[in-house]
Short mmCIF file of N, CA and C and ligand atoms in Angstrom, two decimals:
data_model
loop_
_atom_site.label_atom_id
_atom_site.label_comp_id
_atom_site.label_asym_id
_atom_site.label_seq_id
_atom_site.Cartn_x
_atom_site.Cartn_y
_atom_site.Cartn_z
N MET A 194 0.91 -1.17 0.13
CA MET A 194 -0.03 -0.14 0.13
C MET A 194 0.90 1.32 0.08
N ALA A 195 0.52 1.90 -0.99
CA ALA A 195 1.48 3.32 -1.15
C ALA A 195 0.30 4.76 -0.93
N ASP A 196 0.62 5.60 -0.13
CA ASP A 196 -0.32 6.62 0.13
C ASP A 196 -0.36 7.24 -1.13
N ASP A 197 -1.60 7.78 -1.27
CA ASP A 197 -2.08 8.53 -2.29
C ASP A 197 -1.93 7.64 -3.76
N CYS A 198 -2.00 6.32 -3.72
CA CYS A 198 -2.04 5.56 -4.89
C CYS A 198 -3.35 5.21 -5.14
N ILE A 199 -4.05 5.46 -6.33
CA ILE A 199 -5.23 5.35 -6.62
C ILE A 199 -5.55 3.88 -6.98
N PHE A 200 -4.73 3.12 -7.48
CA PHE A 200 -4.84 1.47 -7.56
C PHE A 200 -4.69 0.72 -5.98
N CYS A 201 -3.78 1.34 -5.28
CA CYS A 201 -3.74 0.80 -3.97
C CYS A 201 -5.18 1.15 -3.27
N LYS A 202 -5.73 2.30 -3.46
CA LYS A 202 -7.09 2.58 -2.67
C LYS A 202 -8.11 1.68 -3.48
N ILE A 203 -7.95 1.59 -4.90
CA ILE A 203 -8.99 0.51 -5.18
C ILE A 203 -8.81 -0.81 -4.78
N ASN A 204 -7.77 -1.34 -4.64
CA ASN A 204 -7.48 -2.56 -4.01
C ASN A 204 -8.18 -2.80 -2.76
N ILE A 205 -7.92 -1.77 -1.80
CA ILE A 205 -8.41 -1.99 -0.56
C ILE A 205 -9.92 -1.61 -0.33
N GLY A 206 -10.64 -0.89 -1.27
CA GLY A 206 -11.78 -0.66 -1.39
C GLY A 206 -12.13 0.71 -0.90
N GLU A 207 -11.15 1.64 -0.68
CA GLU A 207 -11.26 2.93 -0.45
C GLU A 207 -11.83 3.71 -1.54
N ILE A 208 -11.39 3.44 -2.84
CA ILE A 208 -12.17 4.12 -4.06
C ILE A 208 -12.89 2.82 -4.49
N PRO A 209 -14.41 3.26 -4.99
CA PRO A 209 -15.04 1.93 -5.40
C PRO A 209 -14.82 1.74 -7.00
N SER A 210 -14.62 0.51 -7.01
CA SER A 210 -14.49 0.03 -8.50
C SER A 210 -14.84 -1.33 -8.43
N GLU A 211 -15.72 -2.14 -9.59
CA GLU A 211 -16.03 -3.19 -9.64
C GLU A 211 -15.00 -4.27 -10.01
N LYS A 212 -14.67 -5.14 -9.36
CA LYS A 212 -13.49 -6.15 -9.60
C LYS A 212 -14.03 -7.27 -10.18
N LEU A 213 -13.44 -7.49 -11.47
CA LEU A 213 -14.11 -8.27 -12.33
C LEU A 213 -13.56 -9.73 -11.80
N TYR A 214 -12.40 -9.55 -11.40
CA TYR A 214 -11.84 -11.05 -11.11
C TYR A 214 -10.70 -10.38 -10.15
N GLN A 215 -10.30 -11.37 -9.31
CA GLN A 215 -9.14 -11.15 -8.36
C GLN A 215 -8.59 -12.54 -7.78
N ASP A 216 -7.25 -12.62 -7.46
CA ASP A 216 -6.68 -13.67 -6.93
C ASP A 216 -5.55 -13.13 -5.87
N ASP A 217 -4.68 -14.03 -5.52
CA ASP A 217 -3.96 -13.48 -4.14
C ASP A 217 -3.04 -12.25 -4.80
N ASP A 218 -2.72 -12.43 -5.92
CA ASP A 218 -1.79 -11.49 -6.65
C ASP A 218 -2.17 -10.18 -7.23
N CYS A 219 -3.25 -10.24 -7.92
CA CYS A 219 -3.72 -9.27 -8.64
C CYS A 219 -5.36 -9.30 -8.81
N PHE A 220 -5.74 -7.96 -9.46
CA PHE A 220 -7.26 -7.81 -9.61
C PHE A 220 -7.27 -7.13 -10.79
N VAL A 221 -8.72 -7.35 -11.50
CA VAL A 221 -8.92 -6.66 -12.75
C VAL A 221 -10.09 -5.83 -12.86
N ILE A 222 -10.21 -4.37 -13.17
CA ILE A 222 -11.29 -3.53 -13.48
C ILE A 222 -11.28 -3.08 -14.77
N ARG A 223 -12.47 -2.55 -15.06
CA ARG A 223 -12.60 -1.88 -16.32
C ARG A 223 -11.93 -0.40 -16.32
N ASP A 224 -11.26 0.02 -17.31
CA ASP A 224 -10.68 1.26 -17.48
C ASP A 224 -11.79 2.31 -17.48
N ILE A 225 -11.61 3.61 -16.61
CA ILE A 225 -12.40 4.37 -16.58
C ILE A 225 -12.61 5.36 -17.80
N ALA A 226 -11.51 5.42 -18.87
CA ALA A 226 -11.62 6.01 -19.78
C ALA A 226 -11.25 5.00 -21.01
N PRO A 227 -12.26 4.14 -21.44
CA PRO A 227 -11.95 3.06 -22.47
C PRO A 227 -11.32 3.51 -23.74
N LYS A 228 -10.35 2.79 -24.25
CA LYS A 228 -9.90 3.06 -25.67
C LYS A 228 -10.29 2.07 -26.69
N ALA A 229 -11.04 1.00 -26.32
CA ALA A 229 -11.57 0.13 -27.05
C ALA A 229 -12.84 -0.57 -26.36
N PRO A 230 -13.65 -1.33 -26.99
CA PRO A 230 -14.91 -1.71 -26.53
C PRO A 230 -14.82 -2.60 -25.26
N THR A 231 -13.68 -3.28 -25.36
CA THR A 231 -13.09 -3.99 -24.15
C THR A 231 -11.84 -3.27 -23.68
N HIS A 232 -11.71 -2.75 -22.48
CA HIS A 232 -10.45 -2.03 -22.01
C HIS A 232 -10.33 -2.37 -20.45
N LEU A 233 -9.53 -3.40 -20.28
CA LEU A 233 -9.42 -3.80 -18.64
C LEU A 233 -8.03 -3.45 -18.29
N LEU A 234 -7.97 -3.28 -16.95
CA LEU A 234 -6.61 -3.07 -16.32
C LEU A 234 -6.37 -4.26 -15.37
N ILE A 235 -5.41 -4.91 -15.57
CA ILE A 235 -4.77 -5.88 -14.73
C ILE A 235 -3.73 -5.34 -13.58
N ILE A 236 -3.94 -5.39 -12.35
CA ILE A 236 -3.25 -4.85 -11.41
C ILE A 236 -2.82 -5.56 -10.26
N PRO A 237 -1.50 -5.34 -10.15
CA PRO A 237 -1.05 -6.20 -9.01
C PRO A 237 -1.23 -5.59 -7.52
N LYS A 238 -1.71 -6.53 -6.68
CA LYS A 238 -2.21 -5.83 -5.29
C LYS A 238 -1.09 -5.53 -4.54
N GLN A 239 0.33 -5.71 -4.87
CA GLN A 239 1.45 -5.16 -4.21
C GLN A 239 1.79 -4.02 -5.04
N HIS A 240 2.24 -2.72 -4.26
CA HIS A 240 2.45 -1.72 -4.72
C HIS A 240 3.88 -1.77 -5.33
N MET A 241 3.98 -1.34 -6.87
CA MET A 241 5.27 -1.49 -7.30
C MET A 241 4.92 -0.48 -8.81
N THR A 242 6.00 0.26 -8.98
CA THR A 242 5.85 1.20 -9.98
C THR A 242 6.16 0.82 -11.18
N TYR A 243 7.53 0.21 -11.21
CA TYR A 243 8.55 0.20 -12.54
C TYR A 243 8.95 -1.51 -12.43
N LEU A 244 8.89 -2.13 -13.81
CA LEU A 244 9.32 -3.43 -13.86
C LEU A 244 11.07 -3.39 -13.55
N THR A 245 11.62 -2.17 -14.04
CA THR A 245 12.99 -2.28 -13.74
C THR A 245 13.35 -2.37 -12.12
N GLY A 246 14.21 -3.13 -11.60
CA GLY A 246 14.58 -3.25 -10.35
C GLY A 246 13.49 -4.18 -9.57
N MET A 247 12.77 -4.79 -10.37
CA MET A 247 11.84 -6.06 -9.68
C MET A 247 12.59 -6.86 -8.93
N THR A 248 12.04 -7.10 -7.85
CA THR A 248 12.74 -8.33 -7.21
C THR A 248 12.33 -9.74 -7.67
N PRO A 249 13.02 -10.94 -7.20
CA PRO A 249 12.72 -12.06 -7.41
C PRO A 249 11.42 -12.52 -6.97
N GLU A 250 10.99 -12.07 -5.72
CA GLU A 250 9.50 -12.37 -5.07
C GLU A 250 8.57 -12.01 -5.94
N PHE A 251 8.71 -10.86 -6.67
CA PHE A 251 7.71 -10.38 -7.45
C PHE A 251 7.29 -11.12 -8.78
N GLN A 252 8.26 -11.79 -9.26
CA GLN A 252 8.25 -12.43 -10.66
C GLN A 252 6.94 -13.31 -10.58
N PRO A 253 6.59 -14.09 -9.70
CA PRO A 253 5.14 -14.95 -9.72
C PRO A 253 4.07 -13.90 -9.96
N VAL A 254 4.18 -12.73 -9.49
CA VAL A 254 2.86 -11.87 -9.80
C VAL A 254 2.68 -11.43 -11.31
N ILE A 255 3.95 -11.28 -11.81
CA ILE A 255 3.96 -11.23 -13.38
C ILE A 255 3.13 -12.31 -14.07
N GLY A 256 3.51 -13.60 -13.59
CA GLY A 256 2.63 -14.60 -14.16
C GLY A 256 1.34 -14.63 -13.96
N ALA A 257 0.96 -14.29 -12.72
CA ALA A 257 -0.55 -14.17 -12.45
C ALA A 257 -1.34 -13.06 -13.22
N MET A 258 -0.38 -12.04 -13.41
CA MET A 258 -1.15 -10.99 -14.28
C MET A 258 -1.34 -11.62 -15.52
N TYR A 259 -0.45 -12.18 -16.17
CA TYR A 259 -0.75 -12.73 -17.68
C TYR A 259 -1.70 -13.90 -17.50
N LYS A 260 -1.97 -14.72 -16.47
CA LYS A 260 -3.05 -15.65 -16.38
C LYS A 260 -4.39 -14.94 -16.19
N ALA A 261 -4.22 -13.91 -15.31
CA ALA A 261 -5.73 -13.19 -15.25
C ALA A 261 -6.17 -12.59 -16.44
N ALA A 262 -5.22 -11.86 -17.08
CA ALA A 262 -5.54 -11.32 -18.65
C ALA A 262 -6.01 -12.49 -19.64
N SER A 263 -5.45 -13.73 -19.52
CA SER A 263 -6.03 -14.61 -20.58
C SER A 263 -7.36 -15.13 -19.98
N LEU A 264 -7.55 -15.29 -18.84
CA LEU A 264 -8.88 -15.73 -18.15
C LEU A 264 -9.86 -14.61 -18.78
N MET A 265 -9.72 -13.20 -18.42
CA MET A 265 -10.32 -12.15 -18.73
C MET A 265 -10.72 -12.18 -20.30
N ALA A 266 -9.89 -12.56 -21.35
CA ALA A 266 -10.02 -12.45 -22.48
C ALA A 266 -11.08 -13.53 -23.01
N VAL A 267 -11.03 -14.67 -22.26
CA VAL A 267 -12.19 -15.55 -22.30
C VAL A 267 -13.48 -15.09 -21.85
N ALA A 268 -13.30 -14.52 -20.77
CA ALA A 268 -14.67 -14.21 -20.17
C ALA A 268 -15.13 -12.92 -20.74
N GLU A 269 -14.46 -12.14 -21.60
CA GLU A 269 -15.08 -10.89 -22.25
C GLU A 269 -15.64 -11.49 -23.66
N GLY A 270 -15.22 -12.50 -24.08
CA GLY A 270 -15.37 -13.21 -25.42
C GLY A 270 -14.61 -12.63 -26.23
N VAL A 271 -13.24 -12.36 -26.04
CA VAL A 271 -12.34 -11.75 -27.20
C VAL A 271 -11.19 -12.72 -27.58
N ALA A 272 -11.19 -13.70 -26.52
CA ALA A 272 -9.81 -14.53 -26.80
C ALA A 272 -9.59 -15.06 -28.39
N ASP A 273 -10.82 -15.36 -28.94
CA ASP A 273 -10.47 -15.99 -30.38
C ASP A 273 -10.44 -14.68 -31.47
N ALA A 274 -11.02 -13.66 -31.23
CA ALA A 274 -10.95 -12.60 -32.20
C ALA A 274 -9.51 -11.81 -31.83
N GLY A 275 -9.29 -11.73 -30.64
CA GLY A 275 -7.80 -11.26 -30.46
C GLY A 275 -7.72 -10.06 -29.59
N TYR A 276 -6.78 -9.93 -28.75
CA TYR A 276 -6.64 -8.64 -27.99
C TYR A 276 -5.15 -8.31 -27.61
N ARG A 277 -4.87 -7.05 -27.19
CA ARG A 277 -3.59 -6.52 -27.08
C ARG A 277 -3.30 -6.28 -25.67
N LEU A 278 -1.92 -6.71 -25.05
CA LEU A 278 -1.62 -6.26 -23.71
C LEU A 278 -0.51 -5.47 -23.83
N ILE A 279 -0.67 -4.21 -23.07
CA ILE A 279 0.18 -3.05 -23.15
C ILE A 279 0.60 -2.87 -21.59
N VAL A 280 1.92 -2.52 -21.32
CA VAL A 280 2.48 -2.11 -20.14
C VAL A 280 3.20 -0.63 -20.27
N ASN A 281 2.66 0.37 -20.01
CA ASN A 281 3.43 1.53 -19.91
C ASN A 281 4.22 1.79 -19.09
N GLN A 282 5.60 2.15 -19.41
CA GLN A 282 6.51 2.50 -18.22
C GLN A 282 7.00 3.75 -18.49
N ARG A 283 6.88 4.45 -17.60
CA ARG A 283 7.56 5.99 -17.41
C ARG A 283 7.19 6.94 -18.62
N ASP A 284 7.92 8.11 -18.70
CA ASP A 284 7.37 9.26 -19.45
C ASP A 284 6.97 9.00 -21.07
N ASP A 285 8.05 8.37 -21.75
CA ASP A 285 8.09 8.26 -23.00
C ASP A 285 6.96 7.17 -23.57
N ALA A 286 6.38 6.38 -22.49
CA ALA A 286 5.24 5.54 -22.75
C ALA A 286 3.98 5.96 -22.32
N GLY A 287 4.01 7.23 -21.76
CA GLY A 287 2.86 7.95 -21.26
C GLY A 287 2.19 7.26 -20.02
N GLN A 288 3.04 6.83 -19.16
CA GLN A 288 2.34 6.10 -17.99
C GLN A 288 1.81 7.21 -16.92
N GLU A 289 0.49 7.15 -16.61
CA GLU A 289 -0.19 8.07 -15.95
C GLU A 289 -0.23 7.68 -14.56
N VAL A 290 -0.53 6.41 -14.29
CA VAL A 290 -0.76 5.94 -12.86
C VAL A 290 0.49 5.17 -12.36
N PRO A 291 1.31 5.66 -11.50
CA PRO A 291 2.52 4.95 -10.98
C PRO A 291 2.52 3.64 -10.26
N HIS A 292 1.59 3.01 -10.58
CA HIS A 292 1.44 1.73 -9.86
C HIS A 292 1.38 0.68 -11.31
N LEU A 293 2.28 -0.16 -11.12
CA LEU A 293 2.41 -0.96 -12.35
C LEU A 293 1.02 -1.69 -13.06
N HIS A 294 0.49 -1.75 -13.97
CA HIS A 294 -0.55 -2.38 -14.58
C HIS A 294 -0.46 -2.73 -16.00
N MET A 295 -1.39 -3.67 -16.46
CA MET A 295 -1.46 -4.17 -17.72
C MET A 295 -2.80 -3.76 -18.43
N HIS A 296 -2.77 -3.17 -19.39
CA HIS A 296 -3.84 -2.73 -20.17
C HIS A 296 -4.39 -3.89 -21.03
N LEU A 297 -5.41 -4.48 -21.09
CA LEU A 297 -5.94 -5.36 -22.16
C LEU A 297 -7.04 -4.57 -23.05
N LEU A 298 -6.71 -4.61 -24.15
CA LEU A 298 -7.64 -3.75 -25.20
C LEU A 298 -8.09 -5.03 -26.16
N ALA A 299 -9.27 -4.66 -26.67
CA ALA A 299 -10.02 -5.62 -27.51
C ALA A 299 -11.46 -4.96 -27.97
N GLY A 300 -11.98 -6.06 -28.96
CA GLY A 300 -13.24 -5.49 -29.23
C GLY A 300 -13.37 -4.79 -30.55
N ARG A 301 -12.23 -4.66 -30.95
CA ARG A 301 -12.37 -3.96 -32.46
C ARG A 301 -10.98 -4.24 -33.19
N ARG A 302 -10.65 -4.02 -34.30
CA ARG A 302 -9.40 -3.93 -35.01
C ARG A 302 -8.43 -2.79 -34.34
N LEU A 303 -7.46 -3.45 -33.90
CA LEU A 303 -6.59 -2.31 -33.05
C LEU A 303 -5.55 -1.68 -33.73
N GLY A 304 -5.24 -2.38 -35.20
CA GLY A 304 -4.53 -1.60 -36.04
C GLY A 304 -2.97 -1.89 -35.77
N PRO A 305 -2.14 -1.27 -36.39
CA PRO A 305 -0.49 -1.37 -36.11
C PRO A 305 -0.42 -0.61 -35.04
N MET A 306 0.64 -0.75 -34.19
CA MET A 306 1.13 -0.31 -33.12
C MET A 306 1.82 1.11 -33.54
N GLY A 307 2.04 1.96 -32.69
CA GLY A 307 2.44 3.34 -33.11
C GLY A 307 1.71 4.36 -33.02
P1 AMP B 408 -1.26 4.34 -17.73
O1 AMP B 408 -1.29 5.51 -18.76
O2 AMP B 408 -0.58 3.25 -18.40
O3 AMP B 408 -0.63 4.71 -16.39
O4 AMP B 408 -2.83 4.06 -17.67
C1 AMP B 408 -3.50 4.56 -16.57
C2 AMP B 408 -5.03 4.06 -16.98
O5 AMP B 408 -5.74 4.19 -15.64
C3 AMP B 408 -5.66 4.92 -17.84
O6 AMP B 408 -6.27 4.39 -19.02
C4 AMP B 408 -6.92 5.66 -17.00
O7 AMP B 408 -7.82 5.77 -17.81
C5 AMP B 408 -6.98 4.52 -15.77
N1 AMP B 408 -7.79 5.06 -14.65
C6 AMP B 408 -7.40 6.14 -13.94
N2 AMP B 408 -8.11 6.11 -12.81
C7 AMP B 408 -8.87 5.07 -12.92
C8 AMP B 408 -10.11 4.46 -12.09
N3 AMP B 408 -10.35 5.10 -11.00
N4 AMP B 408 -10.65 3.54 -12.49
C9 AMP B 408 -10.35 2.87 -13.69
N5 AMP B 408 -9.42 3.21 -14.47
C10 AMP B 408 -8.78 4.31 -14.12
#
């Protein structure tokens, strides 16, 4: 838990948000400003901002995030059509929330990246 972290506050229920999925390591919510018909955020419960400097103890959490993403793609009915997973890190990527998270985008042709 980090003070003034919006995703930590959602994790403990201080800020309301429907959790579509959760396990011991991560939870999933809908993005408040969706960029595609399906736009989910996969968020680790433990506060961490950057992948750089990740400790070995955190590595299983990364696996849990991918597992959650794959389960949610099935649950949202987009697994067969396709989806995109994005992790923004720091300024050049436009990271807005300094708590690690993965975007799942789907539901339309996402086009080439860039
Ligand atoms: P990023 O730019 O990768 O840091 O993405 C942060 C994402 O968090 C943005 O897509 C925001 O729309 C989303 N976001 C910010 N606050 C909330 C919230 N309270 N509930 C859901 N999504 C949020």
